[in-house]
Amino acid sequence: MDTIKEIMAIVDQRDPNQPEFRQAVLEVVESIAPVIEKHPEMRDAKILERLIEPERLLQFRVPWVDDRGEVYVNRGFRIEMNSAIGPYKGGLRFHPSVNLSILKFLAFEQVFKNSLTTLPIGGGKGGSDFDPKGKSDSEVMRFCQSFMGELFRHIGPNTDVPAGDIGVGGREIGYMFGMYKKIKNEFTGILTGKALGWGGSLIRPEATGYGATYFAQNMLATKGESFKGKAVAISGSGNVAQYACEKVTELGGKVVTLSDSAGYIYDEEGIDAEKLAFIMQLKNVKRGRISEYAEKYSNAIYTQVNKDLDHNPLWAHKVEAALPCATQNELNGVDAQNLVKSGCMAVSEGANMPSTPEAVKVFQESGVLFGPGKAANAGGVAVSALEMSQNSMRYNWSREEVDTKLQSIMKSIHDDSMAAAEEYGFGQDYVAGANIHGFLKVANAMLDQGII
Ligand code: NDP
């Protein structure tokens, strides 16, 4: 208890205006407290105090010019959180909501997630409050070039290797990679999520969504269950949601919902491969809205976001599994109760911290199998690390090879989290298990490396 109070007092005193960061730290510290009590050397070395302070925090101006010649100034960030077990690794997010609290929560989570993957990668995160929505390709290119015009100084294949996140997909990675190459006159793997023709890895675009589905599959298997014949709710319609939808369908599940920030669609018949192809074209090429799905498929129902509701009706449909794949805190306590009432037995977080603490409590008290983002969505960064390995070897593995590695990594994350939870008396609590297992590797590396 003292450990929890001490660490939260530091966060409250130093970062009083960072609610998302506070939420992420509290969740981890609550699980880690018994580990610290068992290991006084970790308390003496102030491991937790060091973990909550980024090794380096960069903030910079990103000026750019729109197609009409008007000048804009955005903020760019890179949080280099912890490099105890490898180079900083974590995505870049371009979204108007981006601020230090959100990026620090993401960077903090990333440290434990990356440790869980079994691969040698430290944790980082970055991005900008730039909104790519509604911008032309040339505007996005000029922004990305300006962003990399500063970021290039701080990253490198053995230092810090960013990837994509919300608002940063293949197009943005391409523009940033091009700028880095021009400035440094060097073709190296400084970003992951690259296109296949110039250093990308097969299965990287699919990895987060597939991984979250594999994680759910592993959880269901502990109860002798599978996706076969189950109705599944998914939120979001971006990279993670699309491939979660694909894999759930392949495994025999029926995905009935997808969403964007304006609303969601419910398709009782299920979003099959042909309908998913329509969504991929709509979201990745046309950059349209999910409401257009209901215009194309008349059996589907579109519901607009209603901010006056105390819940999101997307989570009130009758489903047996749910994969929130949009953004943080998108599923609250009332939503969790609705899912429990409808008979939902497993929740696997494709997004980072999509369930509020109240929702997590409801799931755990109701016996719902709950896979937290830092374990369930680690497949993305795991395949990013495999992309780094392939870049270093100047060699490409086949689709099957990468997918097999991904499946085996997700199984290790599942089994290791479950074993750690059991060892520390948390039963089948994947939140505690993931936090403890992810923490131990980083903490031991920090002890070995001295006070730095
Ligand atoms: P995308 O930008 O491809 O898609 C994001 C989706 O979420 C869109 O449908 C978007 O709708 C919706 N969304 C974003 N912000 C909000 C919001 N404030 N309210 C409601 N809906 C919102 O991002 P990704 O699919 O890559 O990322 C989704 C989540 O997965 C994030 O939490 C990310 O951190 C996490 N993640 C991603 C990984 C990856 O490899 N890409 C790896 C691990 C985690 P709209 O188009 O209207 O904005």
Coordinates of N, CA and C in Angstrom, one line a residue, residues 41-228:
E41 N 15.5 -4.8 -3.0 CA 16.6 -4.2 -3.8 C 16.0 -3.3 -4.9
M42 N 14.8 -3.6 -5.4 CA 14.1 -2.8 -6.4 C 13.6 -1.5 -5.8
R43 N 13.2 -1.6 -4.6 CA 12.7 -0.4 -3.9 C 13.9 0.5 -3.6
D44 N 15.0 -0.1 -3.1 CA 16.2 0.7 -2.8 C 16.8 1.4 -4.1
A45 N 16.7 0.7 -5.2 CA 17.2 1.3 -6.5 C 16.2 2.2 -7.1
K46 N 15.1 2.5 -6.4 CA 14.1 3.4 -6.9 C 13.7 3.0 -8.4
I47 N 13.4 1.8 -8.6 CA 13.1 1.3 -10.0 C 11.8 2.0 -10.4
L48 N 10.7 2.0 -9.5 CA 9.5 2.6 -10.0 C 9.6 4.1 -10.2
E49 N 10.3 4.7 -9.3 CA 10.5 6.2 -9.4 C 11.2 6.5 -10.8
R50 N 12.1 5.6 -11.2 CA 12.8 5.9 -12.5 C 11.9 5.5 -13.6
L51 N 11.0 4.5 -13.5 CA 10.2 4.1 -14.6 C 9.1 5.1 -14.9
I52 N 8.7 5.9 -14.0 CA 7.7 6.9 -14.3 C 8.2 8.2 -14.8
E53 N 9.5 8.3 -14.9 CA 10.2 9.5 -15.4 C 10.8 9.2 -16.8
P54 N 10.4 9.8 -17.9 CA 11.0 9.5 -19.2 C 12.5 9.7 -19.2
E55 N 13.2 8.9 -19.9 CA 14.7 9.1 -20.0 C 14.9 10.4 -20.7
R56 N 14.0 10.7 -21.7 CA 14.2 11.9 -22.5 C 12.8 12.3 -23.0
L57 N 12.5 13.6 -23.0 CA 11.2 14.0 -23.5 C 11.4 15.2 -24.5
L58 N 11.1 15.0 -25.7 CA 11.4 16.0 -26.7 C 10.1 16.6 -27.2
Q59 N 10.1 18.0 -27.3 CA 9.0 18.7 -27.8 C 9.5 19.7 -28.8
F60 N 8.9 19.8 -30.0 CA 9.4 20.7 -31.0 C 8.3 21.3 -31.9
R61 N 8.7 22.4 -32.5 CA 7.7 23.1 -33.4 C 7.7 22.4 -34.8
V62 N 6.5 22.3 -35.3 CA 6.4 21.7 -36.7 C 5.6 22.6 -37.6
P63 N 6.3 23.6 -38.2 CA 5.6 24.5 -39.1 C 5.4 23.9 -40.5
W64 N 4.2 24.2 -41.1 CA 4.0 23.6 -42.5 C 3.0 24.5 -43.2
V65 N 2.9 24.4 -44.5 CA 2.2 25.3 -45.4 C 1.1 24.5 -46.1
D66 N -0.2 25.0 -46.1 CA -1.2 24.2 -46.7 C -1.3 24.5 -48.2
D67 N -2.2 23.9 -49.0 CA -2.2 24.1 -50.4 C -2.5 25.5 -50.9
R68 N -3.1 26.3 -50.0 CA -3.4 27.7 -50.3 C -2.3 28.7 -49.9
G69 N -1.3 28.1 -49.3 CA -0.1 29.0 -48.9 C -0.2 29.5 -47.5
E70 N -1.2 29.0 -46.8 CA -1.3 29.5 -45.3 C -0.4 28.6 -44.5
V71 N 0.2 29.3 -43.5 CA 1.2 28.7 -42.6 C 0.5 28.2 -41.3
Y72 N 0.8 27.0 -40.9 CA 0.3 26.4 -39.6 C 1.5 26.0 -38.7
V73 N 1.3 26.0 -37.4 CA 2.3 25.5 -36.5 C 1.7 24.5 -35.6
N74 N 2.2 23.2 -35.7 CA 1.8 22.2 -34.8 C 2.9 21.8 -33.8
R75 N 2.5 21.0 -32.8 CA 3.5 20.6 -31.9 C 3.9 19.1 -32.2
G76 N 5.2 18.9 -32.1 CA 5.7 17.5 -32.3 C 6.3 17.0 -31.0
F77 N 6.2 15.7 -30.7 CA 6.7 15.1 -29.5 C 7.4 13.8 -29.8
R78 N 8.4 13.5 -29.0 CA 8.9 12.1 -28.9 C 9.2 11.9 -27.4
I79 N 8.6 10.8 -26.8 CA 8.9 10.5 -25.4 C 9.8 9.2 -25.5
E80 N 11.1 9.4 -25.0 CA 12.0 8.2 -25.0 C 11.9 7.7 -23.5
M81 N 11.0 6.7 -23.3 CA 10.6 6.4 -21.9 C 11.7 5.5 -21.2
N82 N 12.0 4.4 -21.8 CA 12.9 3.5 -21.1 C 13.7 2.6 -22.2
S83 N 15.0 2.6 -22.0 CA 15.8 1.8 -23.0 C 16.6 0.7 -22.3
A84 N 16.0 0.2 -21.2 CA 16.8 -0.8 -20.4 C 17.0 -2.1 -21.2
I85 N 16.0 -2.5 -22.0 CA 16.2 -3.8 -22.7 C 16.3 -3.7 -24.2
G86 N 16.4 -2.4 -24.7 CA 16.6 -2.3 -26.2 C 16.4 -0.8 -26.6
P87 N 16.6 -0.5 -27.9 CA 16.3 0.8 -28.4 C 14.8 1.2 -28.2
Y88 N 14.6 2.5 -28.0 CA 13.2 2.9 -27.8 C 12.4 2.5 -29.0
K89 N 11.1 2.0 -28.8 CA 10.3 1.6 -29.9 C 8.9 1.9 -29.5
G90 N 8.1 2.4 -30.4 CA 6.7 2.7 -30.2 C 6.2 3.7 -31.2
G91 N 4.9 3.8 -31.4 CA 4.4 4.5 -32.5 C 4.4 6.0 -32.4
L92 N 4.0 6.6 -33.6 CA 3.7 8.0 -33.7 C 2.2 8.2 -33.9
R93 N 1.6 9.1 -33.1 CA 0.1 9.3 -33.3 C -0.1 10.8 -33.8
F94 N -0.8 10.9 -34.9 CA -1.2 12.2 -35.3 C -2.7 12.4 -35.1
H95 N -3.1 13.2 -34.1 CA -4.5 13.4 -33.8 C -4.6 14.7 -33.0
P96 N -5.7 15.4 -33.2 CA -5.8 16.7 -32.5 C -5.8 16.6 -31.0
S97 N -6.1 15.4 -30.5 CA -6.2 15.3 -29.0 C -4.8 15.0 -28.4
V98 N -3.8 14.9 -29.2 CA -2.4 14.5 -28.7 C -1.9 15.6 -27.8
N99 N -1.5 15.1 -26.6 CA -0.8 16.0 -25.6 C 0.2 15.2 -24.8
L100 N 0.9 15.8 -23.9 CA 1.9 15.1 -23.1 C 1.3 14.0 -22.3
S101 N 0.1 14.2 -21.7 CA -0.5 13.2 -20.9 C -0.8 11.9 -21.7
I102 N -1.4 12.1 -22.8 CA -1.7 10.9 -23.7 C -0.4 10.2 -24.1
L103 N 0.6 11.0 -24.6 CA 1.8 10.3 -25.1 C 2.6 9.7 -23.9
K104 N 2.6 10.3 -22.8 CA 3.3 9.6 -21.7 C 2.6 8.4 -21.2
F105 N 1.3 8.4 -21.2 CA 0.6 7.1 -20.9 C 0.9 6.0 -21.9
L106 N 0.9 6.4 -23.2 CA 1.2 5.4 -24.2 C 2.7 4.9 -24.1
A107 N 3.6 5.8 -23.8 CA 5.0 5.5 -23.7 C 5.2 4.6 -22.5
F108 N 4.6 4.9 -21.4 CA 4.7 4.1 -20.2 C 4.2 2.7 -20.5
E109 N 3.0 2.5 -21.1 CA 2.4 1.2 -21.4 C 3.4 0.4 -22.3
Q110 N 4.0 1.2 -23.2 CA 4.8 0.6 -24.3 C 6.0 -0.2 -23.7
V111 N 6.5 0.4 -22.6 CA 7.7 -0.2 -21.9 C 7.4 -1.7 -21.5
F112 N 6.2 -1.9 -20.9 CA 5.8 -3.2 -20.4 C 5.4 -4.1 -21.5
K113 N 4.7 -3.5 -22.5 CA 4.2 -4.2 -23.7 C 5.4 -4.8 -24.4
N114 N 6.4 -4.0 -24.7 CA 7.6 -4.4 -25.4 C 8.3 -5.5 -24.7
S115 N 8.4 -5.3 -23.4 CA 9.1 -6.4 -22.6 C 8.3 -7.7 -22.8
L116 N 7.0 -7.7 -22.8 CA 6.2 -8.9 -22.9 C 6.4 -9.6 -24.2
T117 N 6.8 -8.9 -25.2 CA 6.9 -9.5 -26.6 C 8.0 -10.6 -26.6
T118 N 8.9 -10.6 -25.6 CA 10.1 -11.4 -25.5 C 11.2 -10.9 -26.4
L119 N 11.0 -9.7 -27.1 CA 12.0 -9.2 -28.0 C 12.8 -8.0 -27.4
P120 N 14.0 -7.7 -27.9 CA 14.8 -6.7 -27.2 C 14.5 -5.3 -27.6
I121 N 13.4 -4.8 -27.1 CA 13.0 -3.4 -27.5 C 12.6 -2.6 -26.2
G122 N 13.1 -1.4 -26.1 CA 12.7 -0.5 -25.1 C 11.4 0.2 -25.5
G123 N 10.9 1.2 -24.7 CA 9.6 1.8 -24.9 C 9.7 3.3 -25.2
G124 N 8.9 3.7 -26.2 CA 8.8 5.1 -26.5 C 7.5 5.4 -27.2
K125 N 7.2 6.7 -27.4 CA 5.9 7.0 -28.1 C 6.1 8.5 -28.6
G126 N 5.4 8.9 -29.6 CA 5.5 10.3 -30.0 C 4.3 10.6 -30.9
G127 N 4.4 11.8 -31.5 CA 3.3 12.2 -32.4 C 3.2 13.7 -32.5
S128 N 2.0 14.1 -32.9 CA 1.7 15.5 -33.0 C 0.2 15.8 -32.9
D129 N -0.2 17.0 -32.6 CA -1.6 17.4 -32.6 C -2.1 17.7 -34.0
F130 N -1.4 17.4 -35.0 CA -1.8 17.6 -36.4 C -2.9 16.6 -36.7
D131 N -3.9 17.1 -37.4 CA -5.1 16.2 -37.8 C -5.0 15.9 -39.3
P132 N -4.6 14.7 -39.7 CA -4.5 14.4 -41.1 C -5.9 14.4 -41.8
K133 N -7.0 14.3 -41.0 CA -8.3 14.2 -41.6 C -8.6 15.5 -42.5
G134 N -9.1 15.2 -43.7 CA -9.5 16.4 -44.5 C -8.3 17.1 -45.2
K135 N -7.1 16.6 -45.0 CA -5.9 17.2 -45.6 C -5.6 16.5 -46.9
S136 N -5.1 17.3 -47.9 CA -4.7 16.6 -49.2 C -3.4 15.8 -48.9
D137 N -3.1 14.9 -49.9 CA -1.8 14.2 -49.8 C -0.6 15.1 -49.7
S138 N -0.6 16.2 -50.5 CA 0.5 17.1 -50.5 C 0.7 17.8 -49.1
E139 N -0.5 18.1 -48.5 CA -0.4 18.8 -47.2 C 0.2 17.8 -46.2
V140 N -0.3 16.5 -46.2 CA 0.2 15.5 -45.3 C 1.7 15.3 -45.5
M141 N 2.1 15.3 -46.8 CA 3.5 15.1 -47.1 C 4.4 16.3 -46.5
R142 N 3.9 17.5 -46.7 CA 4.7 18.7 -46.2 C 4.8 18.6 -44.7
F143 N 3.7 18.2 -44.0 CA 3.7 18.1 -42.6 C 4.7 17.0 -42.1
C144 N 4.6 15.9 -42.8 CA 5.5 14.8 -42.4 C 7.0 15.2 -42.6
Q145 N 7.2 15.9 -43.7 CA 8.6 16.3 -43.9 C 9.1 17.3 -42.9
S146 N 8.2 18.2 -42.5 CA 8.6 19.1 -41.4 C 8.8 18.4 -40.1
F147 N 7.9 17.5 -39.8 CA 8.0 16.7 -38.5 C 9.4 15.9 -38.5
M148 N 9.7 15.3 -39.6 CA 11.0 14.5 -39.6 C 12.2 15.4 -39.7
G149 N 12.0 16.7 -40.2 CA 13.1 17.6 -40.2 C 13.7 17.9 -38.8
E150 N 12.9 17.6 -37.8 CA 13.5 17.7 -36.4 C 13.7 16.3 -35.8
L151 N 12.7 15.4 -36.0 CA 12.8 14.1 -35.3 C 14.1 13.3 -35.7
F152 N 14.6 13.6 -37.0 CA 15.7 12.8 -37.5 C 16.9 12.8 -36.5
R153 N 17.1 13.9 -35.8 CA 18.2 14.1 -34.9 C 18.2 13.1 -33.8
H154 N 17.0 12.6 -33.4 CA 16.9 11.9 -32.2 C 16.7 10.4 -32.4
I155 N 16.5 9.9 -33.6 CA 16.2 8.5 -33.8 C 17.3 7.9 -34.6
G156 N 17.3 6.5 -34.7 CA 18.3 5.8 -35.4 C 18.0 4.3 -35.2
P157 N 18.5 3.5 -36.1 CA 18.2 2.0 -36.0 C 18.6 1.4 -34.7
N158 N 19.6 2.0 -34.0 CA 20.0 1.4 -32.7 C 19.7 2.3 -31.5
T159 N 18.9 3.4 -31.8 CA 18.6 4.3 -30.8 C 17.1 4.4 -30.5
D160 N 16.3 4.6 -31.5 CA 14.9 4.8 -31.4 C 14.2 4.6 -32.7
V161 N 13.3 3.7 -32.8 CA 12.7 3.3 -34.1 C 11.2 3.4 -34.0
P162 N 10.6 4.6 -34.4 CA 9.2 4.8 -34.3 C 8.4 4.0 -35.3
A163 N 7.1 3.9 -35.2 CA 6.2 3.2 -36.1 C 4.9 4.0 -36.2
G164 N 3.8 3.4 -36.7 CA 2.6 4.1 -36.9 C 1.7 4.0 -35.6
D165 N 0.6 4.7 -35.6 CA -0.4 4.6 -34.6 C -1.6 5.4 -35.2
I166 N -2.5 5.9 -34.4 CA -3.7 6.6 -34.9 C -3.2 7.7 -35.8
G167 N -3.8 7.7 -37.0 CA -3.5 8.8 -37.9 C -2.1 8.7 -38.7
V168 N -1.4 7.6 -38.3 CA -0.1 7.4 -39.0 C -0.1 6.0 -39.6
G169 N -0.3 5.9 -40.9 CA -0.4 4.6 -41.6 C 0.8 4.6 -42.6
G170 N 0.6 3.7 -43.7 CA 1.6 3.6 -44.7 C 2.0 4.9 -45.4
R171 N 1.0 5.7 -45.7 CA 1.3 7.0 -46.4 C 2.2 7.8 -45.6
E172 N 1.9 8.0 -44.3 CA 2.7 8.9 -43.5 C 4.1 8.4 -43.2
I173 N 4.2 7.0 -43.0 CA 5.5 6.4 -42.8 C 6.4 6.6 -44.0
G174 N 5.8 6.5 -45.2 CA 6.5 6.7 -46.4 C 7.1 8.1 -46.5
Y175 N 6.3 9.1 -46.3 CA 6.7 10.5 -46.4 C 7.9 10.7 -45.4
M176 N 7.7 10.2 -44.2 CA 8.7 10.5 -43.1 C 10.0 9.7 -43.4
F177 N 9.9 8.5 -43.9 CA 11.1 7.7 -44.3 C 11.8 8.4 -45.4
G178 N 11.1 8.9 -46.4 CA 11.7 9.6 -47.5 C 12.5 10.8 -47.0
M179 N 12.0 11.6 -46.1 CA 12.7 12.8 -45.6 C 13.9 12.4 -44.8
Y180 N 13.8 11.4 -44.0 CA 15.0 10.9 -43.2 C 16.1 10.5 -44.1
K181 N 15.7 9.7 -45.1 CA 16.7 9.2 -46.1 C 17.4 10.4 -46.8
K182 N 16.7 11.4 -47.1 CA 17.2 12.6 -47.9 C 18.2 13.3 -46.9
I183 N 17.8 13.6 -45.7 CA 18.6 14.4 -44.8 C 19.9 13.6 -44.4
K184 N 19.7 12.3 -44.1 CA 20.9 11.6 -43.6 C 21.7 10.9 -44.7
N185 N 21.1 10.8 -45.9 CA 21.8 10.1 -47.0 C 22.1 8.6 -46.6
E186 N 21.1 8.0 -46.0 CA 21.3 6.7 -45.5 C 20.0 5.9 -45.6
F187 N 20.0 4.7 -46.1 CA 18.8 3.8 -46.2 C 18.9 2.8 -45.0
T188 N 18.3 3.2 -43.9 CA 18.3 2.3 -42.7 C 16.9 2.1 -42.2
G189 N 16.7 1.1 -41.4 CA 15.4 0.8 -40.8 C 15.1 1.7 -39.6
I190 N 14.8 3.0 -39.9 CA 14.6 3.9 -38.7 C 13.1 4.0 -38.4
L191 N 12.3 3.4 -39.3 CA 10.8 3.4 -39.0 C 10.3 2.0 -39.3
T192 N 9.3 1.5 -38.6 CA 8.7 0.3 -39.1 C 7.3 0.6 -39.5
G193 N 6.7 -0.4 -40.2 CA 5.4 -0.2 -40.9 C 5.7 0.3 -42.3
K194 N 6.9 0.1 -42.8 CA 7.2 0.5 -44.2 C 6.5 -0.4 -45.2
A195 N 6.4 0.1 -46.5 CA 5.8 -0.7 -47.5 C 6.7 -1.9 -47.8
L196 N 6.1 -2.9 -48.4 CA 6.9 -4.2 -48.6 C 8.1 -4.0 -49.6
G197 N 7.9 -3.1 -50.6 CA 8.9 -2.9 -51.6 C 10.1 -2.2 -51.1
W198 N 10.1 -1.6 -49.9 CA 11.3 -0.9 -49.5 C 11.5 -1.1 -48.0
G199 N 11.5 -2.4 -47.6 CA 12.0 -2.7 -46.2 C 10.9 -3.1 -45.2
G200 N 9.6 -3.1 -45.7 CA 8.6 -3.5 -44.8 C 8.5 -5.0 -44.6
S201 N 7.8 -5.4 -43.5 CA 7.6 -6.9 -43.3 C 6.2 -7.3 -43.7
L202 N 6.2 -8.5 -44.2 CA 4.9 -9.1 -44.4 C 4.2 -9.2 -43.1
I203 N 2.9 -9.1 -43.0 CA 2.1 -9.3 -41.8 C 2.2 -8.1 -40.8
R204 N 3.0 -7.1 -41.1 CA 3.1 -5.9 -40.2 C 1.7 -5.2 -40.1
P205 N 1.1 -4.9 -41.3 CA -0.2 -4.2 -41.2 C -1.2 -5.0 -40.5
E206 N -1.2 -6.3 -40.6 CA -2.2 -7.1 -40.0 C -1.9 -7.4 -38.5
A207 N -0.7 -7.2 -38.1 CA -0.2 -7.8 -36.8 C -1.0 -7.4 -35.6
T208 N -1.3 -6.1 -35.4 CA -2.0 -5.7 -34.2 C -3.4 -6.4 -34.1
G209 N -4.2 -6.3 -35.2 CA -5.5 -6.8 -35.2 C -5.5 -8.4 -35.1
Y210 N -4.6 -9.0 -35.9 CA -4.5 -10.5 -35.8 C -4.0 -10.8 -34.4
G211 N -3.1 -10.1 -33.8 CA -2.5 -10.5 -32.5 C -3.6 -10.4 -31.4
A212 N -4.4 -9.3 -31.5 CA -5.5 -9.2 -30.4 C -6.5 -10.3 -30.6
T213 N -6.7 -10.8 -31.8 CA -7.6 -11.9 -32.0 C -7.0 -13.2 -31.5
Y214 N -5.7 -13.4 -31.8 CA -5.0 -14.6 -31.3 C -5.0 -14.6 -29.7
F215 N -4.8 -13.4 -29.2 CA -4.8 -13.4 -27.7 C -6.2 -13.8 -27.2
A216 N -7.2 -13.3 -27.8 CA -8.6 -13.7 -27.3 C -8.8 -15.2 -27.5
Q217 N -8.3 -15.7 -28.6 CA -8.4 -17.2 -28.9 C -7.7 -18.0 -27.8
N218 N -6.5 -17.5 -27.4 CA -5.8 -18.2 -26.3 C -6.6 -18.1 -25.0
M219 N -7.2 -16.9 -24.7 CA -8.0 -16.8 -23.5 C -9.2 -17.7 -23.6
L220 N -9.9 -17.8 -24.7 CA -11.1 -18.6 -24.9 C -10.8 -20.1 -24.7
A221 N -9.6 -20.4 -25.2 CA -9.2 -21.9 -25.1 C -9.0 -22.3 -23.7
T222 N -8.7 -21.4 -22.8 CA -8.6 -21.8 -21.4 C -10.0 -22.3 -20.8
K223 N -11.0 -21.9 -21.5 CA -12.4 -22.4 -21.1 C -13.0 -23.4 -22.1
G224 N -12.1 -23.9 -22.9 CA -12.6 -24.9 -23.9 C -13.4 -24.2 -25.0
E225 N -13.3 -22.9 -25.2 CA -14.1 -22.2 -26.2 C -13.3 -21.7 -27.4
S226 N -14.0 -21.3 -28.4 CA -13.3 -20.7 -29.6 C -14.2 -19.6 -30.2
F227 N -13.7 -18.9 -31.3 CA -14.6 -17.9 -31.9 C -15.7 -18.5 -32.7
K228 N -15.6 -19.8 -33.0 CA -16.6 -20.4 -33.9 C -18.0 -20.1 -33.5

